[in-house]
């Protein structure tokens, strides 16, 4: 009888302990533009590695999440910004939206993939580039030539066969446009985009969507990010990943603490983990160029030449011009953008 009485009591105490532990966890609101399939594994890893925190995602495409953060800057709702473009982070830095803090171990990151301030305002995770998702089956059906440069996409054969992201809503779209400006100079880049516009069927509001469209055979060419292209090809899509020889734009995904967070201690412990080797190995599931040197990416199928074809760009200078470039692009080309949901 004693054993029967003790067992329910013990189970009750365990349950109460679990409730108490849940109540002491700090809920961190994390604004992100990470790919949807990355959210669950990153949340699980972060919560396991940083005792006492709970990750609550707020996710959207880069342009949308950036605009939301800036709109909320007088009354911030985010604690952490994780997996957002360095161009956006530098724009927020200029608005004094980022909490100065150098995470433990951040000095080991590549110098061009972390804040140059002391204390730092943001740290890098990985980098990704613009690439052409070329559907070889559609190309055969429609007799499309294989492009090797961005200029090749101006050929009349590609009329209505090209889809790319809108840079106002997509970070991939913006890094693509910034790459063209970096490689060609601004005047020539606008001329190029005007010619390409004739062949564009639609500008999407997601950086992944053009490659998804191409993988499904809806178009021959999707201008997208390299990670999405590699993922889809590894899943069996009839895609060739083309890294144009005339230079590709790139962006850095980064992390920052929102200035004004009420959970500063937990936020600091969280970003300490985001620059760790364990975190970098997770980023390496999807990306080949990581901010932490010496970590071997697990992803397979990346084109060997992508790192050698990066354009030379000053990300801080590009960030300063971001709003002007986006306004100019919208005034010229927004007529072919997909409807916003």
Coordinates of C-alpha atoms in Angstrom, one line a residue:
X1 CA 0.0 0.0 0.0
X2 CA 2.9 2.3 0.8
X3 CA 4.4 1.7 -2.6
X4 CA 1.0 2.4 -4.2
X5 CA 0.8 5.7 -2.4
X6 CA 4.4 6.8 -3.1
X7 CA 4.3 6.1 -6.9
X8 CA 1.6 8.7 -7.7
X9 CA 3.3 11.2 -5.4
X10 CA 6.6 10.7 -7.2
X11 CA 5.0 11.1 -10.6
X12 CA 3.2 14.2 -9.4
X13 CA 6.5 15.7 -8.2
X14 CA 8.1 14.9 -11.6
X15 CA 5.3 16.6 -13.4
X16 CA 5.5 19.7 -11.2
X17 CA 9.2 19.9 -11.8
X18 CA 8.6 19.7 -15.5
X19 CA 6.1 22.6 -15.3
X20 CA 8.5 24.6 -13.1
X21 CA 11.3 24.1 -15.6
X22 CA 9.0 25.1 -18.5
X23 CA 8.0 28.3 -16.6
X24 CA 11.6 29.3 -16.1
X25 CA 12.6 29.1 -19.7
X26 CA 13.2 32.4 -21.5
X27 CA 11.2 32.8 -24.7
X28 CA 13.4 34.5 -27.3
X29 CA 11.5 36.0 -30.3
X30 CA 13.8 35.4 -33.3
X31 CA 13.1 37.2 -36.5
X32 CA 14.6 35.3 -39.5
X33 CA 14.7 34.9 -43.3
X34 CA 16.1 31.4 -43.1
X35 CA 14.6 28.7 -45.4
X36 CA 11.6 27.0 -43.9
X37 CA 13.1 23.6 -43.7
X38 CA 16.0 24.9 -41.7
X39 CA 13.9 26.2 -38.8
X40 CA 13.1 23.0 -37.0
X41 CA 16.6 21.6 -36.8
X42 CA 18.2 24.9 -35.8
X43 CA 15.5 25.5 -33.1
X44 CA 16.1 22.0 -31.7
X45 CA 19.9 22.5 -31.7
X46 CA 19.8 25.9 -30.1
X47 CA 17.4 24.9 -27.3
X48 CA 19.5 21.9 -26.6
X49 CA 22.7 23.8 -26.5
X50 CA 21.6 26.9 -24.6
X51 CA 19.8 25.8 -21.3
X52 CA 16.7 27.7 -20.4
X53 CA 15.7 29.2 -23.7
X54 CA 12.9 28.7 -26.1
X55 CA 13.1 29.9 -29.7
X56 CA 9.9 31.5 -31.1
X57 CA 10.3 32.1 -34.9
X58 CA 8.9 35.1 -36.8
X59 CA 9.8 34.2 -40.4
X60 CA 9.5 36.0 -43.8
X61 CA 11.5 36.8 -46.8
X62 CA 14.5 39.2 -46.4
X63 CA 12.9 42.3 -47.7
X64 CA 9.7 41.8 -45.7
X65 CA 11.4 40.9 -42.4
X66 CA 13.8 43.8 -42.8
X67 CA 11.0 46.3 -43.4
X68 CA 9.1 44.9 -40.3
X69 CA 12.1 45.2 -38.0
X70 CA 12.7 48.8 -39.2
X71 CA 9.1 49.7 -38.8
X72 CA 9.1 48.3 -35.2
X73 CA 12.4 50.0 -34.2
X74 CA 10.7 52.4 -31.8
X75 CA 8.9 49.5 -30.0
X76 CA 11.0 46.4 -30.9
X77 CA 9.4 43.0 -30.6
X78 CA 12.3 40.9 -31.6
X79 CA 15.0 39.7 -29.2
X80 CA 17.3 38.1 -31.9
X81 CA 17.8 38.5 -35.6
X82 CA 19.2 35.2 -37.0
X83 CA 19.7 34.3 -40.6
X84 CA 19.2 37.8 -42.1
X85 CA 21.2 39.5 -44.9
X86 CA 24.3 41.4 -43.8
X87 CA 23.1 44.2 -46.1
X88 CA 20.0 44.5 -43.9
X89 CA 22.0 44.2 -40.7
X90 CA 24.2 47.0 -41.7
X91 CA 21.2 49.1 -42.6
X92 CA 19.9 48.4 -39.1
X93 CA 23.3 49.1 -37.6
X94 CA 23.1 52.6 -39.1
X95 CA 19.8 53.1 -37.4
X96 CA 21.3 52.0 -34.1
X97 CA 19.0 49.1 -33.8
X98 CA 21.6 46.5 -32.9
X99 CA 22.9 45.8 -29.4
X100 CA 26.7 46.0 -29.3
X101 CA 28.1 42.6 -28.1
X102 CA 31.0 40.5 -29.1
X103 CA 30.0 36.8 -28.7
X104 CA 32.5 34.5 -27.2
X105 CA 34.7 33.1 -30.0
X106 CA 33.5 35.6 -32.6
X107 CA 37.1 36.8 -33.3
X108 CA 37.7 33.4 -35.1
X109 CA 35.2 34.2 -37.8
X110 CA 36.4 35.3 -41.2
X111 CA 37.1 39.1 -40.9
X112 CA 34.9 39.8 -44.0
X113 CA 32.0 37.9 -42.4
X114 CA 31.6 39.7 -39.1
X115 CA 31.1 43.2 -37.8
X116 CA 34.2 45.5 -37.9
X117 CA 33.1 47.3 -34.8
X118 CA 34.2 46.7 -31.2
X119 CA 32.0 45.5 -29.6
X120 CA 30.6 43.8 -32.7
X121 CA 27.1 44.5 -33.8
X122 CA 26.6 41.4 -35.9
X123 CA 28.3 38.1 -36.7
X124 CA 28.2 36.0 -39.9
X125 CA 27.0 32.5 -40.3
X126 CA 27.5 31.6 -44.0
X127 CA 27.4 33.1 -47.5
X128 CA 25.4 32.3 -50.5
X129 CA 25.5 33.4 -54.1
X130 CA 23.3 34.0 -57.1
X131 CA 23.1 31.1 -59.6
X132 CA 21.2 30.0 -62.6
X133 CA 19.0 27.0 -62.2
X134 CA 18.9 25.6 -65.7
X135 CA 16.3 22.9 -66.4
X136 CA 18.0 20.6 -69.0
X137 CA 14.7 18.9 -69.9
X138 CA 12.9 22.1 -70.7
X139 CA 16.0 23.3 -72.6
X140 CA 15.9 20.3 -74.8
X141 CA 12.2 20.6 -75.4
X142 CA 12.4 24.4 -76.2
X143 CA 15.9 24.3 -77.8
X144 CA 17.3 26.7 -75.3
X145 CA 21.1 27.4 -75.4
X146 CA 23.1 26.6 -72.3
X147 CA 24.0 30.0 -70.7
X148 CA 27.5 30.5 -69.3
X149 CA 27.2 34.2 -68.6
X150 CA 24.5 36.6 -67.4
X151 CA 24.7 38.3 -70.8
X152 CA 23.7 35.0 -72.4
X153 CA 20.2 35.4 -70.8
X154 CA 19.5 38.3 -73.1
X155 CA 19.1 36.0 -76.1
X156 CA 15.7 36.1 -77.8
X157 CA 15.4 32.3 -77.2
X158 CA 14.9 33.0 -73.5
X159 CA 11.8 35.3 -74.0
X160 CA 9.3 34.3 -71.3
X161 CA 11.6 31.6 -69.9
X162 CA 13.4 33.5 -67.1
X163 CA 12.1 34.1 -63.6
X164 CA 14.0 35.9 -60.8
X165 CA 13.2 37.3 -57.4
X166 CA 12.0 40.8 -56.7
X167 CA 14.9 42.5 -54.8
X168 CA 12.5 44.5 -52.7
X169 CA 11.1 41.4 -51.0
X170 CA 13.9 38.9 -51.6
X171 CA 17.5 39.1 -50.3
X172 CA 18.5 36.8 -53.2
X173 CA 17.0 39.3 -55.6
X174 CA 18.9 42.1 -54.0
X175 CA 22.3 40.3 -53.9
X176 CA 21.8 39.5 -57.6
X177 CA 21.2 43.1 -58.5
X178 CA 24.1 44.2 -56.3
X179 CA 26.3 41.7 -58.0
X180 CA 25.5 43.0 -61.4
X181 CA 26.2 46.6 -60.3
X182 CA 29.5 45.4 -58.7
X183 CA 30.6 43.6 -61.8
X184 CA 29.5 46.0 -64.5
X185 CA 29.2 49.4 -62.9
X186 CA 25.8 50.9 -62.2
X187 CA 24.9 52.4 -65.5
X188 CA 25.7 49.3 -67.5
X189 CA 23.9 47.1 -64.9
X190 CA 20.7 49.1 -65.3
X191 CA 21.0 48.7 -69.1
X192 CA 21.5 45.0 -68.6
X193 CA 18.5 44.7 -66.4
X194 CA 16.4 46.5 -68.9
X195 CA 17.4 44.0 -71.6
X196 CA 16.8 41.1 -69.2
X197 CA 13.4 42.4 -68.3
X198 CA 12.2 41.7 -71.8
X199 CA 12.8 38.0 -71.2
X200 CA 11.5 37.9 -67.6
X201 CA 8.2 36.2 -67.2
X202 CA 7.7 37.1 -63.5
X203 CA 9.5 38.5 -60.5
X204 CA 8.7 36.4 -57.5
X205 CA 8.7 37.5 -53.8
X206 CA 10.9 34.5 -52.7
X207 CA 14.5 33.8 -53.5
X208 CA 13.8 30.1 -53.6
X209 CA 10.8 30.3 -55.8
X210 CA 12.5 30.8 -59.2
X211 CA 14.6 27.6 -58.8
X212 CA 11.5 25.7 -57.5
X213 CA 9.7 26.9 -60.7
X214 CA 12.5 25.8 -62.9
X215 CA 12.8 22.4 -61.1
X216 CA 9.1 21.8 -61.8
X217 CA 9.6 22.5 -65.5
X218 CA 7.5 25.7 -65.5
X219 CA 10.4 27.8 -66.9
X220 CA 13.8 27.0 -68.4
X221 CA 15.8 29.4 -66.2
X222 CA 15.4 30.4 -62.5
X223 CA 17.7 33.0 -61.1
X224 CA 18.0 31.9 -57.5
X225 CA 20.3 31.1 -54.6
X226 CA 22.9 28.4 -54.9
X227 CA 21.7 26.5 -51.8
X228 CA 18.2 26.0 -53.2
X229 CA 19.7 24.9 -56.5
X230 CA 21.9 22.3 -54.8
X231 CA 19.1 21.0 -52.6
X232 CA 16.8 20.5 -55.6
X233 CA 19.4 18.8 -57.8
X234 CA 20.4 16.5 -54.9
X235 CA 16.7 15.6 -54.7
X236 CA 16.7 14.5 -58.4
X237 CA 15.4 17.6 -60.2
X238 CA 16.7 17.9 -63.8
X239 CA 18.8 21.0 -63.0
X240 CA 22.2 22.2 -64.0
X241 CA 23.6 24.8 -61.6
X242 CA 25.4 27.4 -63.6
X243 CA 27.7 30.0 -61.9
X244 CA 28.1 32.7 -64.5
X245 CA 31.6 33.4 -65.5
X246 CA 31.1 37.1 -65.6
X247 CA 30.8 37.3 -61.8
X248 CA 28.1 36.6 -59.2
X249 CA 26.8 38.6 -56.3
X250 CA 26.8 37.2 -52.8
X251 CA 25.4 37.9 -49.4
X252 CA 26.2 36.9 -45.9
X253 CA 23.6 35.5 -43.5
X254 CA 24.2 37.0 -40.0
X255 CA 23.0 37.2 -36.4
X256 CA 22.5 40.2 -34.1
X257 CA 20.8 41.1 -30.9
X258 CA 17.9 43.5 -31.1
X259 CA 18.7 46.7 -29.1
X260 CA 16.0 47.1 -26.5
X261 CA 15.5 43.3 -25.8
X262 CA 14.2 42.6 -22.3
X263 CA 16.0 39.3 -22.4
X264 CA 19.6 40.5 -22.9
X265 CA 21.3 37.8 -20.8
X266 CA 19.6 35.0 -22.6
X267 CA 20.2 36.7 -26.0
X268 CA 23.9 37.0 -25.3
X269 CA 24.1 33.3 -24.4
X270 CA 22.2 32.5 -27.5
X271 CA 24.5 34.4 -29.9
X272 CA 27.5 32.9 -28.1
X273 CA 26.3 29.6 -29.4
X274 CA 25.5 30.8 -32.9
X275 CA 29.2 31.5 -33.6
X276 CA 30.3 28.1 -32.2
X277 CA 31.7 25.2 -34.1
X278 CA 28.6 23.2 -33.4
X279 CA 26.4 25.9 -35.0
X280 CA 28.7 26.2 -38.0
X281 CA 28.5 22.5 -38.6
X282 CA 24.7 22.9 -38.7
X283 CA 25.0 25.7 -41.2
X284 CA 27.2 23.4 -43.3
X285 CA 24.3 21.1 -43.9
X286 CA 23.0 23.7 -46.4
X287 CA 25.9 26.0 -47.3
X288 CA 29.4 25.5 -48.6
X289 CA 31.0 28.8 -47.6
X290 CA 30.9 29.2 -43.8
X291 CA 31.9 32.1 -41.6
X292 CA 34.0 29.9 -39.2
X293 CA 37.1 28.6 -41.0
X294 CA 38.1 25.0 -40.6
X295 CA 34.6 23.5 -40.6
X296 CA 34.0 21.0 -43.4
X297 CA 30.5 21.5 -44.9
X298 CA 28.4 18.4 -45.1
X299 CA 26.4 19.6 -48.1
X300 CA 27.4 17.9 -51.4
X301 CA 27.0 19.0 -55.1
X302 CA 28.1 22.6 -54.9
X303 CA 29.9 23.9 -58.0
X304 CA 33.6 24.0 -57.4
X305 CA 34.0 27.4 -59.0
X306 CA 31.4 29.5 -57.2
X307 CA 33.8 31.0 -54.6
X308 CA 36.3 32.1 -57.4
X309 CA 33.5 33.9 -59.3
X310 CA 32.4 36.2 -56.5
X311 CA 32.3 39.9 -57.5
X312 CA 34.3 42.4 -55.5
X313 CA 31.9 44.4 -53.4
X314 CA 32.0 46.6 -50.3
X315 CA 29.0 45.3 -48.4
X316 CA 28.9 48.4 -46.2
X317 CA 28.8 50.7 -49.2
X318 CA 26.1 48.5 -50.8
X319 CA 24.1 48.6 -47.6
X320 CA 24.2 52.4 -47.7
X321 CA 22.7 52.4 -51.2
X322 CA 20.2 49.6 -50.6
X323 CA 17.1 51.8 -50.3
X324 CA 17.9 53.9 -53.3
X325 CA 18.7 50.9 -55.5
X326 CA 15.4 49.2 -54.5
X327 CA 13.4 52.3 -55.3
X328 CA 15.0 52.6 -58.7
X329 CA 14.5 49.0 -59.5
X330 CA 10.8 49.2 -58.5
X331 CA 10.2 52.3 -60.6
X332 CA 11.6 50.4 -63.7
X333 CA 10.5 46.8 -63.4
X334 CA 7.9 46.2 -60.7
X335 CA 5.2 45.8 -63.4
X336 CA 6.1 42.1 -63.8
X337 CA 6.2 41.3 -60.1
X338 CA 3.9 38.5 -58.9
X339 CA 0.9 39.6 -56.8
X340 CA 1.7 39.9 -53.1
X341 CA -0.2 37.5 -50.8

